[in-house]
PDB file of C-alpha atoms in Angstrom:
ATOM      1  CA  MET M 204       4.695   8.360  13.670  1.00  0.00           C
ATOM      2  CA  ASN M 205       3.097   8.561  10.241  1.00  0.00           C
ATOM      3  CA  SER M 206       0.450   5.994  11.221  1.00  0.00           C
ATOM      4  CA  ILE M 207      -0.892   8.271  13.966  1.00  0.00           C
ATOM      5  CA  TYR M 208      -2.733  10.274  11.294  1.00  0.00           C
ATOM      6  CA  LYS M 209      -4.300   7.251   9.606  1.00  0.00           C
ATOM      7  CA  LYS M 210      -7.388   7.057  11.812  1.00  0.00           C
ATOM      8  CA  PHE M 211      -8.200  10.704  11.092  1.00  0.00           C
ATOM      9  CA  TYR M 212      -7.834  10.282   7.324  1.00  0.00           C
ATOM     10  CA  ARG M 213     -10.046   7.197   7.212  1.00  0.00           C
ATOM     11  CA  THR M 214     -12.735   8.768   9.389  1.00  0.00           C
ATOM     12  CA  PHE M 215     -12.594  12.030   7.445  1.00  0.00           C
ATOM     13  CA  TYR M 216     -13.273  10.177   4.202  1.00  0.00           C
ATOM     14  CA  SER M 217     -16.080   8.130   5.769  1.00  0.00           C
ATOM     15  CA  ARG M 218     -17.776  11.238   7.155  1.00  0.00           C
ATOM     16  CA  THR M 219     -17.311  13.695   4.290  1.00  0.00           C
ATOM     17  CA  SER M 220     -16.370  11.580   1.214  1.00  0.00           C
ATOM     18  CA  TYR M 221     -13.313  13.838   0.792  1.00  0.00           C
ATOM     19  CA  ILE M 222      -9.649  12.994   1.395  1.00  0.00           C
ATOM     20  CA  PRO M 223      -7.387  15.425   3.289  1.00  0.00           C
ATOM     21  CA  SER M 224      -4.207  16.498   1.542  1.00  0.00           C
ATOM     22  CA  LYS M 225      -0.953  14.971   2.677  1.00  0.00           C
ATOM     23  CA  PRO M 226       0.762  16.719   4.268  1.00  0.00           C
ATOM     24  CA  LEU M 227      -2.216  18.398   5.899  1.00  0.00           C
ATOM     25  CA  ASN M 228      -3.019  21.949   4.824  1.00  0.00           C
ATOM     26  CA  LYS M 229      -1.583  21.545   1.325  1.00  0.00           C
ATOM     27  CA  THR M 230      -3.249  23.743  -1.327  1.00  0.00           C
ATOM     28  CA  LEU M 231      -4.879  21.707  -4.093  1.00  0.00           C
ATOM     29  CA  PHE M 232      -6.810  22.618  -7.235  1.00  0.00           C
ATOM     30  CA  PRO M 233      -9.202  20.760  -9.536  1.00  0.00           C
ATOM     31  CA  GLY M 234      -7.115  19.379 -12.380  1.00  0.00           C
ATOM     32  CA  ASP M 235      -4.016  18.646 -10.277  1.00  0.00           C
ATOM     33  CA  PHE M 236      -2.581  15.201 -11.019  1.00  0.00           C
ATOM     34  CA  PHE M 237      -0.221  13.275  -8.775  1.00  0.00           C
ATOM     35  CA  HIS M 238       1.430  10.011  -7.804  1.00  0.00           C
ATOM     36  CA  ILE M 239       1.537   8.445  -4.348  1.00  0.00           C
ATOM     37  CA  ILE M 240       5.146   7.423  -3.670  1.00  0.00           C
ATOM     38  CA  ASN M 241       6.334   6.115  -0.301  1.00  0.00           C
ATOM     39  CA  GLY M 242       3.191   7.452   1.327  1.00  0.00           C
ATOM     40  CA  GLU M 243       3.528  10.971  -0.092  1.00  0.00           C
ATOM     41  CA  MET M 244       1.448  12.876  -2.617  1.00  0.00           C
ATOM     42  CA  ILE M 245       3.811  13.967  -5.401  1.00  0.00           C
ATOM     43  CA  LEU M 246       2.104  16.657  -7.471  1.00  0.00           C
ATOM     44  CA  LEU M 247       3.129  16.397 -11.123  1.00  0.00           C
ATOM     45  CA  GLY M 248       1.107  19.120 -12.787  1.00  0.00           C
ATOM     46  CA  ASN M 249      -2.338  20.478 -13.600  1.00  0.00           C
ATOM     47  CA  ILE M 250      -4.276  19.615 -16.745  1.00  0.00           C
ATOM     48  CA  PHE M 251      -5.461  23.219 -17.109  1.00  0.00           C
ATOM     49  CA  SER M 252      -2.277  25.152 -16.397  1.00  0.00           C
ATOM     50  CA  SER M 253      -0.377  22.738 -18.659  1.00  0.00           C
ATOM     51  CA  GLN M 254      -3.045  23.215 -21.361  1.00  0.00           C
ATOM     52  CA  ILE M 255      -3.616  19.483 -21.650  1.00  0.00           C
ATOM     53  CA  VAL M 256      -7.297  20.380 -21.800  1.00  0.00           C
ATOM     54  CA  ASP M 257      -8.646  23.507 -23.439  1.00  0.00           C
ATOM     55  CA  THR M 258     -10.082  25.573 -20.588  1.00  0.00           C
ATOM     56  CA  LYS M 259     -12.866  26.746 -22.904  1.00  0.00           C
ATOM     57  CA  ASN M 260     -14.240  23.212 -22.797  1.00  0.00           C
ATOM     58  CA  VAL M 261     -14.328  22.997 -18.994  1.00  0.00           C
ATOM     59  CA  ASP M 262     -17.385  23.751 -16.880  1.00  0.00           C
ATOM     60  CA  PHE M 263     -16.749  24.385 -13.172  1.00  0.00           C
ATOM     61  CA  GLU M 264     -19.318  24.460 -10.394  1.00  0.00           C
ATOM     62  CA  HIS M 265     -18.317  26.823  -7.600  1.00  0.00           C
ATOM     63  CA  ALA M 266     -19.394  27.403  -3.991  1.00  0.00           C
ATOM     64  CA  ILE M 267     -21.185  24.084  -3.535  1.00  0.00           C
ATOM     65  CA  LYS M 268     -22.551  24.100   0.018  1.00  0.00           C
ATOM     66  CA  LEU M 269     -21.735  20.975   2.018  1.00  0.00           C
ATOM     67  CA  ASN M 270     -23.343  19.485   5.112  1.00  0.00           C
ATOM     68  CA  THR M 271     -21.823  21.358   8.063  1.00  0.00           C
ATOM     69  CA  ASP M 272     -22.612  18.595  10.559  1.00  0.00           C
ATOM     70  CA  SER M 273     -20.512  16.105   8.590  1.00  0.00           C
ATOM     71  CA  TRP M 274     -17.465  18.345   9.013  1.00  0.00           C
ATOM     72  CA  LYS M 275     -17.404  18.241  12.822  1.00  0.00           C
ATOM     73  CA  PHE M 276     -16.370  14.952  14.419  1.00  0.00           C
ATOM     74  CA  SER M 277     -13.991  13.252  16.822  1.00  0.00           C
ATOM     75  CA  GLU M 278     -12.910   9.775  17.805  1.00  0.00           C
ATOM     76  CA  GLY M 279     -11.644   8.561  21.144  1.00  0.00           C
ATOM     77  CA  VAL M 280     -11.957  11.966  22.871  1.00  0.00           C
ATOM     78  CA  THR M 281     -13.795  12.800  26.080  1.00  0.00           C
ATOM     79  CA  LYS M 282     -14.287  16.025  28.024  1.00  0.00           C
ATOM     80  CA  PRO M 283     -13.524  15.284  31.665  1.00  0.00           C
ATOM     81  CA  TYR M 284     -13.910  18.969  32.509  1.00  0.00           C
ATOM     82  CA  SER M 285     -15.943  21.799  31.034  1.00  0.00           C
ATOM     83  CA  GLY M 286     -16.759  24.818  33.157  1.00  0.00           C
ATOM     84  CA  ARG M 287     -16.494  28.505  33.876  1.00  0.00           C
ATOM     85  CA  GLY M 288     -14.349  30.452  36.289  1.00  0.00           C
ATOM     86  CA  THR M 289     -13.060  33.905  37.139  1.00  0.00           C
ATOM     87  CA  GLY M 290      -9.617  35.416  37.043  1.00  0.00           C
ATOM     88  CA  ASN M 291      -7.987  38.677  38.028  1.00  0.00           C
ATOM     89  CA  ASN M 292      -5.225  40.758  36.498  1.00  0.00           C
ATOM     90  CA  ALA M 293      -3.785  44.206  37.187  1.00  0.00           C
ATOM     91  CA  ILE M 294      -5.121  45.808  33.991  1.00  0.00           C
ATOM     92  CA  ASP M 295      -8.614  44.397  33.470  1.00  0.00           C
ATOM     93  CA  GLY M 296      -9.420  43.393  37.006  1.00  0.00           C
ATOM     94  CA  ILE M 297     -11.785  40.466  37.457  1.00  0.00           C
ATOM     95  CA  PHE M 298     -12.756  38.588  34.294  1.00  0.00           C
ATOM     96  CA  GLU M 299     -14.703  35.456  33.439  1.00  0.00           C
ATOM     97  CA  PHE M 300     -13.437  32.607  31.329  1.00  0.00           C
ATOM     98  CA  SER M 301     -14.570  29.227  30.063  1.00  0.00           C
ATOM     99  CA  LYS M 302     -12.287  26.216  30.161  1.00  0.00           C
ATOM    100  CA  GLN M 303     -12.367  22.721  28.735  1.00  0.00           C
ATOM    101  CA  ILE M 304     -10.089  19.715  29.018  1.00  0.00           C
ATOM    102  CA  LEU M 305     -10.017  17.201  26.189  1.00  0.00           C
ATOM    103  CA  ALA M 306      -8.717  13.709  27.007  1.00  0.00           C
ATOM    104  CA  PHE M 307      -7.522  11.430  24.198  1.00  0.00           C
ATOM    105  CA  GLU M 308      -7.880   7.706  24.911  1.00  0.00           C
ATOM    106  CA  SER M 309      -5.269   6.363  22.470  1.00  0.00           C
ATOM    107  CA  SER M 310      -2.583   7.232  19.978  1.00  0.00           C
ATOM    108  CA  GLY M 311      -4.318   8.609  16.879  1.00  0.00           C
ATOM    109  CA  SER M 312      -7.431   9.772  18.733  1.00  0.00           C
ATOM    110  CA  PHE M 313      -8.475  13.120  17.322  1.00  0.00           C
ATOM    111  CA  PHE M 314     -10.844  16.071  17.492  1.00  0.00           C
ATOM    112  CA  PHE M 315     -11.789  17.962  14.308  1.00  0.00           C
ATOM    113  CA  THR M 316     -14.094  20.919  13.807  1.00  0.00           C
ATOM    114  CA  SER M 317     -14.715  23.320  10.931  1.00  0.00           C
ATOM    115  CA  ASN M 318     -17.171  25.880   9.610  1.00  0.00           C
ATOM    116  CA  GLU M 319     -18.904  26.658   6.314  1.00  0.00           C
ATOM    117  CA  PRO M 320     -17.565  23.843   4.126  1.00  0.00           C
ATOM    118  CA  GLU M 321     -17.992  24.278   0.393  1.00  0.00           C
ATOM    119  CA  ALA M 322     -16.599  22.722  -2.771  1.00  0.00           C
ATOM    120  CA  VAL M 323     -15.516  23.413  -6.340  1.00  0.00           C
ATOM    121  CA  LYS M 324     -15.718  20.651  -8.923  1.00  0.00           C
ATOM    122  CA  ILE M 325     -15.263  19.898 -12.602  1.00  0.00           C
ATOM    123  CA  LYS M 326     -18.911  19.739 -13.595  1.00  0.00           C
ATOM    124  CA  ASN M 327     -18.502  18.129 -17.018  1.00  0.00           C
ATOM    125  CA  TRP M 328     -15.974  15.458 -16.073  1.00  0.00           C
ATOM    126  CA  SER M 329     -17.826  12.834 -18.152  1.00  0.00           C
ATOM    127  CA  GLU M 330     -17.138  14.874 -21.285  1.00  0.00           C
ATOM    128  CA  LEU M 331     -13.395  15.086 -20.565  1.00  0.00           C
ATOM    129  CA  GLN M 332     -12.498  11.668 -19.162  1.00  0.00           C
ATOM    130  CA  ASN M 333     -11.845   9.807 -22.419  1.00  0.00           C
ATOM    131  CA  GLU M 334      -9.833  12.662 -23.892  1.00  0.00           C
ATOM    132  CA  LEU M 335      -7.704  12.702 -20.756  1.00  0.00           C
ATOM    133  CA  ILE M 336      -7.028   8.959 -20.872  1.00  0.00           C
ATOM    134  CA  ILE M 337      -5.601   9.297 -24.372  1.00  0.00           C
ATOM    135  CA  LYS M 338      -3.575  12.407 -23.596  1.00  0.00           C
ATOM    136  CA  LEU M 339      -2.215  11.264 -20.237  1.00  0.00           C
ATOM    137  CA  THR M 340      -1.261   7.758 -21.378  1.00  0.00           C
ATOM    138  CA  GLN M 341      -0.267   8.367 -25.003  1.00  0.00           C
ATOM    139  CA  THR M 342       0.042  11.797 -26.579  1.00  0.00           C
ATOM    140  CA  TYR M 343       1.254  14.055 -23.730  1.00  0.00           C
ATOM    141  CA  PHE M 344       2.512  11.493 -21.190  1.00  0.00           C
ATOM    142  CA  SER M 345       2.831   7.736 -20.829  1.00  0.00           C
ATOM    143  CA  PHE M 346       1.310   7.286 -17.373  1.00  0.00           C
ATOM    144  CA  ARG M 347       0.171   3.814 -16.305  1.00  0.00           C
ATOM    145  CA  GLU M 348      -1.014   4.926 -12.861  1.00  0.00           C
ATOM    146  CA  LEU M 349      -2.210   8.392 -11.911  1.00  0.00           C
ATOM    147  CA  TYR M 350      -4.546  10.338  -9.644  1.00  0.00           C
ATOM    148  CA  LEU M 351      -6.420  13.374 -10.944  1.00  0.00           C
ATOM    149  CA  ILE M 352      -8.305  15.757  -8.638  1.00  0.00           C
ATOM    150  CA  THR M 353     -11.813  16.498  -9.868  1.00  0.00           C
ATOM    151  CA  GLU M 354     -13.146  18.326  -6.809  1.00  0.00           C
ATOM    152  CA  THR M 355     -11.709  20.285  -3.899  1.00  0.00           C
ATOM    153  CA  ALA M 356     -13.307  21.413  -0.657  1.00  0.00           C
ATOM    154  CA  SER M 357     -12.457  24.163   1.807  1.00  0.00           C
ATOM    155  CA  THR M 358     -13.835  25.627   5.018  1.00  0.00           C
ATOM    156  CA  SER M 359     -13.858  29.137   6.426  1.00  0.00           C
ATOM    157  CA  ASP M 360     -11.680  27.686   9.199  1.00  0.00           C
ATOM    158  CA  TRP M 361     -10.819  24.343  10.720  1.00  0.00           C
ATOM    159  CA  THR M 362      -9.037  23.020  13.797  1.00  0.00           C
ATOM    160  CA  LEU M 363      -7.551  19.583  14.372  1.00  0.00           C
ATOM    161  CA  ALA M 364      -5.832  17.926  17.317  1.00  0.00           C
ATOM    162  CA  ILE M 365      -4.359  14.405  17.123  1.00  0.00           C
ATOM    163  CA  SER M 366      -2.903  12.599  20.095  1.00  0.00           C
ATOM    164  CA  GLY M 367       0.479  10.928  19.996  1.00  0.00           C
ATOM    165  CA  SER M 368      -0.260   8.553  22.884  1.00  0.00           C
ATOM    166  CA  LYS M 369      -3.038   7.084  25.004  1.00  0.00           C
ATOM    167  CA  ASN M 370      -2.486   9.808  27.593  1.00  0.00           C
ATOM    168  CA  GLY M 371      -2.969  12.818  25.332  1.00  0.00           C
ATOM    169  CA  GLU M 372      -4.582  15.856  26.924  1.00  0.00           C
ATOM    170  CA  LEU M 373      -5.412  19.359  25.792  1.00  0.00           C
ATOM    171  CA  GLU M 374      -6.544  22.191  28.074  1.00  0.00           C
ATOM    172  CA  ILE M 375      -8.031  25.242  26.387  1.00  0.00           C
ATOM    173  CA  ALA M 376      -9.749  28.389  27.631  1.00  0.00           C
ATOM    174  CA  ILE M 377     -11.500  31.485  26.327  1.00  0.00           C
ATOM    175  CA  ASP M 378     -12.063  34.718  28.223  1.00  0.00           C
ATOM    176  CA  THR M 379     -15.093  35.907  26.243  1.00  0.00           C
ATOM    177  CA  GLU M 380     -17.847  36.886  28.637  1.00  0.00           C
ATOM    178  CA  ASN M 381     -21.169  35.047  28.512  1.00  0.00           C
ATOM    179  CA  PHE M 382     -19.692  32.424  26.201  1.00  0.00           C
ATOM    180  CA  GLY M 383     -21.383  29.655  28.129  1.00  0.00           C
ATOM    181  CA  LEU M 384     -20.399  26.004  28.219  1.00  0.00           C
ATOM    182  CA  VAL M 385     -20.443  25.385  24.483  1.00  0.00           C
ATOM    183  CA  ASP M 386     -17.397  23.916  22.735  1.00  0.00           C
ATOM    184  CA  ILE M 387     -14.507  26.334  22.673  1.00  0.00           C
ATOM    185  CA  PHE M 388     -12.221  24.032  20.681  1.00  0.00           C
ATOM    186  CA  GLY M 389     -11.560  25.761  17.374  1.00  0.00           C
ATOM    187  CA  HIS M 390     -12.831  29.184  18.451  1.00  0.00           C
ATOM    188  CA  SER M 391     -10.684  32.027  17.124  1.00  0.00           C
ATOM    189  CA  SER M 392     -10.253  33.486  20.636  1.00  0.00           C
ATOM    190  CA  SER M 393      -9.465  30.259  22.466  1.00  0.00           C
ATOM    191  CA  LYS M 394      -6.033  29.802  24.004  1.00  0.00           C
ATOM    192  CA  THR M 395      -4.076  26.685  24.841  1.00  0.00           C
ATOM    193  CA  ILE M 396      -3.326  26.497  28.554  1.00  0.00           C
ATOM    194  CA  GLN M 397      -1.334  23.294  28.334  1.00  0.00           C
ATOM    195  CA  SER M 398      -1.041  20.158  26.204  1.00  0.00           C
ATOM    196  CA  LYS M 399       0.331  16.689  26.808  1.00  0.00           C
ATOM    197  CA  ASP M 400       1.406  14.160  24.152  1.00  0.00           C
ATOM    198  CA  ILE M 401      -0.406  15.978  21.333  1.00  0.00           C
ATOM    199  CA  GLU M 402       1.217  15.020  18.026  1.00  0.00           C
ATOM    200  CA  TYR M 403      -0.615  17.561  15.859  1.00  0.00           C
ATOM    201  CA  TYR M 404      -2.558  20.690  16.822  1.00  0.00           C
ATOM    202  CA  ASN M 405      -3.375  23.340  14.278  1.00  0.00           C
ATOM    203  CA  ARG M 406      -6.022  25.909  13.499  1.00  0.00           C
ATOM    204  CA  GLN M 407      -6.365  27.008   9.872  1.00  0.00           C
ATOM    205  CA  PRO M 408      -8.036  30.443  10.068  1.00  0.00           C
ATOM    206  CA  GLU M 409      -8.542  31.012   6.329  1.00  0.00           C
ATOM    207  CA  ARG M 410     -10.328  29.257   3.496  1.00  0.00           C
ATOM    208  CA  LYS M 411      -7.845  26.917   1.840  1.00  0.00           C
ATOM    209  CA  PRO M 412      -8.655  24.016  -0.542  1.00  0.00           C
ATOM    210  CA  SER M 413      -6.903  21.161   1.239  1.00  0.00           C
ATOM    211  CA  PHE M 414      -9.501  18.382   0.828  1.00  0.00           C
ATOM    212  CA  PHE M 415     -10.274  16.603  -2.403  1.00  0.00           C
ATOM    213  CA  LYS M 416     -11.997  13.948  -4.453  1.00  0.00           C
ATOM    214  CA  ALA M 417     -10.003  12.288  -7.202  1.00  0.00           C
ATOM    215  CA  LYS M 418     -10.182   9.822 -10.033  1.00  0.00           C
ATOM    216  CA  LYS M 419      -7.457   7.233 -10.466  1.00  0.00           C
ATOM    217  CA  LEU M 420      -6.256   5.777 -13.738  1.00  0.00           C
ATOM    218  CA  VAL M 421      -6.662   1.996 -13.706  1.00  0.00           C
ATOM    219  CA  GLU M 422      -6.561  -0.863 -16.169  1.00  0.00           C
ATOM    220  CA  GLN M 423      -9.726  -2.209 -17.759  1.00  0.00           C
ATOM    221  CA  ASN M 424     -10.437  -5.370 -15.782  1.00  0.00           C
ATOM    222  CA  GLU M 425     -12.920  -6.592 -18.370  1.00  0.00           C
ATOM    223  CA  THR M 426     -10.160  -7.733 -20.721  1.00  0.00           C
ATOM    224  CA  VAL M 427      -7.924  -9.413 -18.122  1.00  0.00           C
ATOM    225  CA  GLN M 428      -9.580 -12.833 -18.420  1.00  0.00           C
ATOM    226  CA  VAL M 429      -8.937 -12.929 -22.169  1.00  0.00           C
ATOM    227  CA  PHE M 430      -5.212 -12.560 -21.550  1.00  0.00           C
ATOM    228  CA  ILE M 431      -5.220 -15.097 -18.703  1.00  0.00           C
ATOM    229  CA  ASP M 432      -6.995 -17.693 -20.871  1.00  0.00           C
ATOM    230  CA  GLU M 433      -4.364 -17.162 -23.541  1.00  0.00           C
ATOM    231  CA  LEU M 434      -1.588 -17.536 -20.951  1.00  0.00           C
ATOM    232  CA  ILE M 435      -3.064 -20.839 -19.739  1.00  0.00           C
ATOM    233  CA  TYR M 436      -3.304 -22.103 -23.309  1.00  0.00           C
ATOM    234  CA  GLN M 437       0.275 -21.060 -24.069  1.00  0.00           C
ATOM    235  CA  ARG M 438       1.492 -22.747 -20.891  1.00  0.00           C
ATOM    236  CA  THR M 439      -0.209 -25.972 -21.984  1.00  0.00           C
ATOM    237  CA  LEU M 440       1.635 -25.849 -25.287  1.00  0.00           C
ATOM    238  CA  LEU M 441       4.900 -25.113 -23.462  1.00  0.00           C
ATOM    239  CA  ASN M 442       4.488 -28.168 -21.258  1.00  0.00           C
ATOM    240  CA  LYS M 443       3.947 -30.374 -24.306  1.00  0.00           C
ATOM    241  CA  TRP M 444       6.990 -28.854 -25.998  1.00  0.00           C
ATOM    242  CA  GLY M 445       9.095 -29.339 -22.876  1.00  0.00           C
ATOM    243  CA  LYS M 446       8.396 -33.066 -22.773  1.00  0.00           C
ATOM    244  CA  ASP M 447       9.714 -33.427 -26.314  1.00  0.00           C
ATOM    245  CA  PHE M 448      12.631 -30.990 -26.040  1.00  0.00           C
ATOM    246  CA  TYR M 449      14.185 -32.121 -22.754  1.00  0.00           C
ATOM    247  CA  LYS M 450      15.392 -35.713 -22.743  1.00  0.00           C
ATOM    248  CA  TYR M 451      14.105 -36.726 -19.343  1.00  0.00           C
ATOM    249  CA  ASN M 452      10.739 -37.421 -17.772  1.00  0.00           C
ATOM    250  CA  LEU M 453       8.738 -34.337 -16.756  1.00  0.00           C
ATOM    251  CA  ASN M 454       5.746 -34.371 -14.481  1.00  0.00           C
ATOM    252  CA  THR M 455       3.696 -31.202 -15.035  1.00  0.00           C
ATOM    253  CA  ASN M 456       0.722 -30.069 -12.967  1.00  0.00           C
ATOM    254  CA  HIS M 457      -1.377 -28.156 -15.459  1.00  0.00           C
ATOM    255  CA  GLU M 458      -4.357 -27.693 -13.115  1.00  0.00           C
ATOM    256  CA  HIS M 459      -2.184 -26.120 -10.420  1.00  0.00           C
ATOM    257  CA  GLU M 460      -0.542 -23.725 -12.878  1.00  0.00           C
ATOM    258  CA  ALA M 461      -3.921 -22.730 -14.311  1.00  0.00           C
ATOM    259  CA  ALA M 462      -5.246 -21.932 -10.819  1.00  0.00           C
ATOM    260  CA  ILE M 463      -2.218 -19.759 -10.028  1.00  0.00           C
ATOM    261  CA  LEU M 464      -2.559 -17.817 -13.289  1.00  0.00           C
ATOM    262  CA  SER M 465      -6.298 -17.319 -12.767  1.00  0.00           C
ATOM    263  CA  ASN M 466      -5.679 -15.677  -9.370  1.00  0.00           C
ATOM    264  CA  ALA M 467      -2.577 -13.729 -10.352  1.00  0.00           C
ATOM    265  CA  GLN M 468      -2.495  -9.931 -10.228  1.00  0.00           C
ATOM    266  CA  ILE M 469      -1.422  -9.591 -13.849  1.00  0.00           C
ATOM    267  CA  SER M 470      -1.000  -6.289 -15.650  1.00  0.00           C
ATOM    268  CA  ILE M 471      -2.557  -6.335 -19.090  1.00  0.00           C
ATOM    269  CA  LEU M 472      -0.023  -3.784 -20.245  1.00  0.00           C
ATOM    270  CA  ASP M 473       2.838  -6.210 -19.613  1.00  0.00           C
ATOM    271  CA  LEU M 474       1.228  -8.737 -21.961  1.00  0.00           C
ATOM    272  CA  LEU M 475       0.467  -6.467 -24.897  1.00  0.00           C
ATOM    273  CA  PRO M 476       2.409  -6.972 -28.122  1.00  0.00           C
ATOM    274  CA  SER M 477       4.625  -4.080 -29.162  1.00  0.00           C
ATOM    275  CA  ASN M 478       2.730  -1.038 -30.484  1.00  0.00           C
ATOM    276  CA  GLN M 479      -0.684  -2.487 -29.619  1.00  0.00           C
ATOM    277  CA  LEU M 480      -1.187   0.236 -27.006  1.00  0.00           C
ATOM    278  CA  ASN M 481      -1.582   3.512 -28.900  1.00  0.00           C
ATOM    279  CA  PRO M 482      -3.917   6.550 -29.037  1.00  0.00           C
ATOM    280  CA  ASN M 483      -6.491   4.516 -30.972  1.00  0.00           C
ATOM    281  CA  THR M 484      -6.613   1.643 -28.458  1.00  0.00           C
ATOM    282  CA  ALA M 485      -5.948   3.378 -25.119  1.00  0.00           C
ATOM    283  CA  LEU M 486      -9.625   3.398 -24.144  1.00  0.00           C
ATOM    284  CA  LEU M 487      -9.676  -0.405 -24.414  1.00  0.00           C
ATOM    285  CA  TYR M 488      -7.065  -0.746 -21.687  1.00  0.00           C
ATOM    286  CA  PHE M 489      -7.611   2.209 -19.302  1.00  0.00           C
ATOM    287  CA  LYS M 490     -10.490   3.693 -17.359  1.00  0.00           C
ATOM    288  CA  TRP M 491     -11.082   6.040 -14.417  1.00  0.00           C
ATOM    289  CA  ALA M 492     -12.188   4.895 -10.961  1.00  0.00           C
ATOM    290  CA  ASP M 493     -12.953   6.837  -7.785  1.00  0.00           C
ATOM    291  CA  ALA M 494     -10.167   7.233  -5.242  1.00  0.00           C
ATOM    292  CA  SER M 495     -11.273   5.491  -2.040  1.00  0.00           C
ATOM    293  CA  LEU M 496     -10.157   4.029   1.292  1.00  0.00           C
ATOM    294  CA  ASP M 497      -7.726   1.739  -0.534  1.00  0.00           C
ATOM    295  CA  ASP M 498      -5.891   4.808  -1.763  1.00  0.00           C
ATOM    296  CA  ILE M 499      -5.817   6.328   1.712  1.00  0.00           C
ATOM    297  CA  GLU M 500      -3.977   3.157   2.760  1.00  0.00           C
ATOM    298  CA  LYS M 501      -1.280   4.000   0.190  1.00  0.00           C
ATOM    299  CA  LEU M 502      -0.749   7.349   1.912  1.00  0.00           C
ATOM    300  CA  PHE M 503       0.442   5.455   4.976  1.00  0.00           C
ATOM    301  CA  VAL M 504       2.742   2.924   3.340  1.00  0.00           C
ATOM    302  CA  ASN M 505       6.440   3.675   3.430  1.00  0.00           C
ATOM    303  CA  TYR M 506       8.265   1.241   1.203  1.00  0.00           C
ATOM    304  CA  GLY M 507      11.610   2.410   2.508  1.00  0.00           C
ATOM    305  CA  THR M 508      11.071   0.858   5.927  1.00  0.00           C
TER     306      THR M 508
END
C-alpha cells in the first residue's frame, strides 16, 4: 500500500520543488537531519538545538511567499458531477447546497489543494556547509550518508485525497448559500457525503511545516577515478604475482577486469588508508548535493520485503 502515495510525492516535487514529509503531516524544521531507512524518514537531531552550529552565525529568511498556483494540482481525477440543489430539515427549513463528485481513475490518483504557501530557509547555507561536513563526519558524528533540511514550507491549510483503487470516488457537499459551482474540495465547511476506495483523505486546517528541501551528504565523485586507476594497476600487479606464485597455468583477462572496475559503484571511503579521513581532509571526500527525485524513490523502498 506504500506505493499508492508515490505518484503524489513525485508530482508534488515536480510542481513545487519541495518534498512532503513521510509520514504526511510530520512537523519539520530547518536544521533537522535524518536518514532514510526502509522507506522511512528517521529524524536524528537538529544542528541548532544540538548546538552543532552556533545560532549566532545563522541567518534565516522567514515568510517567503510561494506561487499559490503551483500548490493546487491533481492527477487522474475527474468531476463527473458538480451542481447545486436544495434540501429541507425541521430546524432550518429549505436550504441550498453545492455538491461535487470526484472520480479517481487509478490507484494512486490524487487531488491536492492548499492556500497561502510560504517558506522558511537557512539563508546563509553556503557559509555553513563546509563547517557542517567536518562536524557531521568527523568531530561530532561519523556520518557517511545524511540528509539535512535547509528549507521548510507550510500552508494556511491543505487537503489531500488519494485513491486506493481505480474505482475511487469521493462525494462532498457544502451548504453555504450562493457558493456557486466553484471547487468545494478543501473548503473548511465542506462535508463528506460518501467515499469509496479512498486510501487517504485529510484536511490540515492549520499552518504546519510538513514540506521541505534538503541537502544530502555525498562522496566527492571527482576523486573516484584516481582510486579506480590505482585499483586497476594493483590488479595488474596481482595477476603477474599470481602467475609466479601458483604452480599452474593461469589465463587472466585484464581488459575485462579493468572494464568492471571502471563501471563499479565503489565507495572512496572503503579504499582510504587508515587515518587518512580526518577533520583536515574531510572536505576532499564529502560534499553536499540537493535532495531530488532519486531520494523520493528511497522513501518507497522497503528492504524488508
